[in-house]
Amino acid sequence: MVDISSENTTENENVAWRLMEALDEHRRYPRVRLDIPVAIRNGSGQHCAATLLNIAPDGIQIRCNVAIAQMLHPGGGKICQNNAPIVQTAIAIPLASGTRTLSVCSRLTYLTAVAEEPRCVIGLQFLDPRPTAQRIIDQFFEEAFNEYFASEDHTAVSATA
């Protein structure tokens, strides 16, 4: 088993680096594809749902319709540090031991329109996950890494619910 605890940082970085090289990614962290619902609450207390596209140790990418995107970023326009909305996200993360709810505050980092419905892709960065949330994230990625390195096909990392 790969230990994703802070005491084993060098080994964790090596595992993450090997995974990134294998995926030929040019990102800070590898992404794991997930096609599951995510519940979101904006700063005004409004609730909505979107589809999780992928998750990384530091955030998620979601897909939603224009109305939900407007609810999450009511000011519209370019998202920058001083206007990036903060939202609460809740995701039922599939783990070997069962599903765990990952609840974490997140900051919108980008919003992109695409041609097909649902029209919006949004990036959300986790903001200081609590210890319980961080353990869920760490366990999910430990299991994803183990599954990836145990498989014959190293072309993608994905998990399904």
PDB file of N, CA and C in Angstrom, residues 61-66 69 77-79 108-116 118-124:
ATOM      1  N   GLN A  61     -13.191  19.298 -11.033  1.00  0.00           N
ATOM      2  CA  GLN A  61     -13.755  19.929 -12.224  1.00  0.00           C
ATOM      3  C   GLN A  61     -15.177  19.399 -12.356  1.00  0.00           C
ATOM      4  N   ILE A  62     -16.125  20.327 -12.562  1.00  0.00           N
ATOM      5  CA  ILE A  62     -17.527  19.943 -12.669  1.00  0.00           C
ATOM      6  C   ILE A  62     -18.105  20.419 -13.991  1.00  0.00           C
ATOM      7  N   ARG A  63     -19.253  19.855 -14.321  1.00  0.00           N
ATOM      8  CA  ARG A  63     -19.988  20.255 -15.523  1.00  0.00           C
ATOM      9  C   ARG A  63     -21.394  20.621 -15.076  1.00  0.00           C
ATOM     10  N   CYS A  64     -21.919  21.744 -15.568  1.00  0.00           N
ATOM     11  CA  CYS A  64     -23.260  22.184 -15.185  1.00  0.00           C
ATOM     12  C   CYS A  64     -23.879  23.019 -16.296  1.00  0.00           C
ATOM     13  N   ASN A  65     -25.164  23.320 -16.138  1.00  0.00           N
ATOM     14  CA  ASN A  65     -25.829  24.171 -17.124  1.00  0.00           C
ATOM     15  C   ASN A  65     -25.551  25.646 -16.812  1.00  0.00           C
ATOM     16  N   VAL A  66     -25.970  26.508 -17.716  1.00  0.00           N
ATOM     17  CA  VAL A  66     -25.693  27.939 -17.595  1.00  0.00           C
ATOM     18  C   VAL A  66     -26.349  28.530 -16.348  1.00  0.00           C
ATOM     19  N   ALA A  69     -24.241  27.750 -13.384  1.00  0.00           N
ATOM     20  CA  ALA A  69     -23.004  28.534 -13.456  1.00  0.00           C
ATOM     21  C   ALA A  69     -23.264  29.976 -13.020  1.00  0.00           C
ATOM     22  N   GLY A  77     -18.373  37.524 -15.595  1.00  0.00           N
ATOM     23  CA  GLY A  77     -17.062  38.031 -15.950  1.00  0.00           C
ATOM     24  C   GLY A  77     -15.940  37.085 -15.584  1.00  0.00           C
ATOM     25  N   LYS A  78     -14.738  37.570 -15.829  1.00  0.00           N
ATOM     26  CA  LYS A  78     -13.542  36.770 -15.569  1.00  0.00           C
ATOM     27  C   LYS A  78     -13.386  36.515 -14.072  1.00  0.00           C
ATOM     28  N   ILE A  79     -13.015  35.291 -13.729  1.00  0.00           N
ATOM     29  CA  ILE A  79     -12.786  34.933 -12.331  1.00  0.00           C
ATOM     30  C   ILE A  79     -11.331  35.235 -11.997  1.00  0.00           C
ATOM     31  N   LEU A 108     -13.969  28.920  -6.787  1.00  0.00           N
ATOM     32  CA  LEU A 108     -14.041  28.826  -8.246  1.00  0.00           C
ATOM     33  C   LEU A 108     -12.752  29.378  -8.825  1.00  0.00           C
ATOM     34  N   THR A 109     -12.136  28.631  -9.739  1.00  0.00           N
ATOM     35  CA  THR A 109     -10.892  29.087 -10.358  1.00  0.00           C
ATOM     36  C   THR A 109     -11.065  29.400 -11.835  1.00  0.00           C
ATOM     37  N   TYR A 110     -12.016  28.732 -12.481  1.00  0.00           N
ATOM     38  CA  TYR A 110     -12.315  29.053 -13.875  1.00  0.00           C
ATOM     39  C   TYR A 110     -13.711  28.576 -14.224  1.00  0.00           C
ATOM     40  N   LEU A 111     -14.260  29.185 -15.254  1.00  0.00           N
ATOM     41  CA  LEU A 111     -15.553  28.802 -15.805  1.00  0.00           C
ATOM     42  C   LEU A 111     -15.409  28.906 -17.313  1.00  0.00           C
ATOM     43  N   THR A 112     -15.635  27.798 -18.005  1.00  0.00           N
ATOM     44  CA  THR A 112     -15.479  27.746 -19.453  1.00  0.00           C
ATOM     45  C   THR A 112     -16.766  27.250 -20.088  1.00  0.00           C
ATOM     46  N   ALA A 113     -17.191  27.920 -21.145  1.00  0.00           N
ATOM     47  CA  ALA A 113     -18.359  27.461 -21.903  1.00  0.00           C
ATOM     48  C   ALA A 113     -17.894  26.478 -22.971  1.00  0.00           C
ATOM     49  N   VAL A 114     -18.685  25.427 -23.164  1.00  0.00           N
ATOM     50  CA  VAL A 114     -18.395  24.423 -24.186  1.00  0.00           C
ATOM     51  C   VAL A 114     -19.602  24.295 -25.106  1.00  0.00           C
ATOM     52  N   ALA A 115     -19.413  23.647 -26.243  1.00  0.00           N
ATOM     53  CA  ALA A 115     -20.463  23.576 -27.262  1.00  0.00           C
ATOM     54  C   ALA A 115     -21.631  22.679 -26.870  1.00  0.00           C
ATOM     55  N   GLU A 116     -21.342  21.561 -26.217  1.00  0.00           N
ATOM     56  CA  GLU A 116     -22.418  20.610 -25.923  1.00  0.00           C
ATOM     57  C   GLU A 116     -22.978  20.818 -24.513  1.00  0.00           C
ATOM     58  N   PRO A 118     -24.312  19.672 -20.813  1.00  0.00           N
ATOM     59  CA  PRO A 118     -24.422  20.980 -20.182  1.00  0.00           C
ATOM     60  C   PRO A 118     -23.246  21.870 -20.578  1.00  0.00           C
ATOM     61  N   ARG A 119     -23.512  23.140 -20.746  1.00  0.00           N
ATOM     62  CA  ARG A 119     -22.616  24.066 -21.431  1.00  0.00           C
ATOM     63  C   ARG A 119     -21.418  24.571 -20.638  1.00  0.00           C
ATOM     64  N   CYS A 120     -21.372  24.376 -19.345  1.00  0.00           N
ATOM     65  CA  CYS A 120     -20.318  24.999 -18.537  1.00  0.00           C
ATOM     66  C   CYS A 120     -19.426  23.976 -17.833  1.00  0.00           C
ATOM     67  N   VAL A 121     -18.130  24.235 -17.863  1.00  0.00           N
ATOM     68  CA  VAL A 121     -17.132  23.454 -17.135  1.00  0.00           C
ATOM     69  C   VAL A 121     -16.501  24.411 -16.126  1.00  0.00           C
ATOM     70  N   ILE A 122     -16.483  23.987 -14.869  1.00  0.00           N
ATOM     71  CA  ILE A 122     -16.007  24.854 -13.788  1.00  0.00           C
ATOM     72  C   ILE A 122     -14.922  24.134 -12.996  1.00  0.00           C
ATOM     73  N   GLY A 123     -13.849  24.862 -12.698  1.00  0.00           N
ATOM     74  CA  GLY A 123     -12.795  24.354 -11.832  1.00  0.00           C
ATOM     75  C   GLY A 123     -12.974  24.902 -10.430  1.00  0.00           C
ATOM     76  N   LEU A 124     -12.843  24.029  -9.447  1.00  0.00           N
ATOM     77  CA  LEU A 124     -12.975  24.411  -8.038  1.00  0.00           C
ATOM     78  C   LEU A 124     -11.742  23.929  -7.280  1.00  0.00           C
TER      79      LEU A 124
END
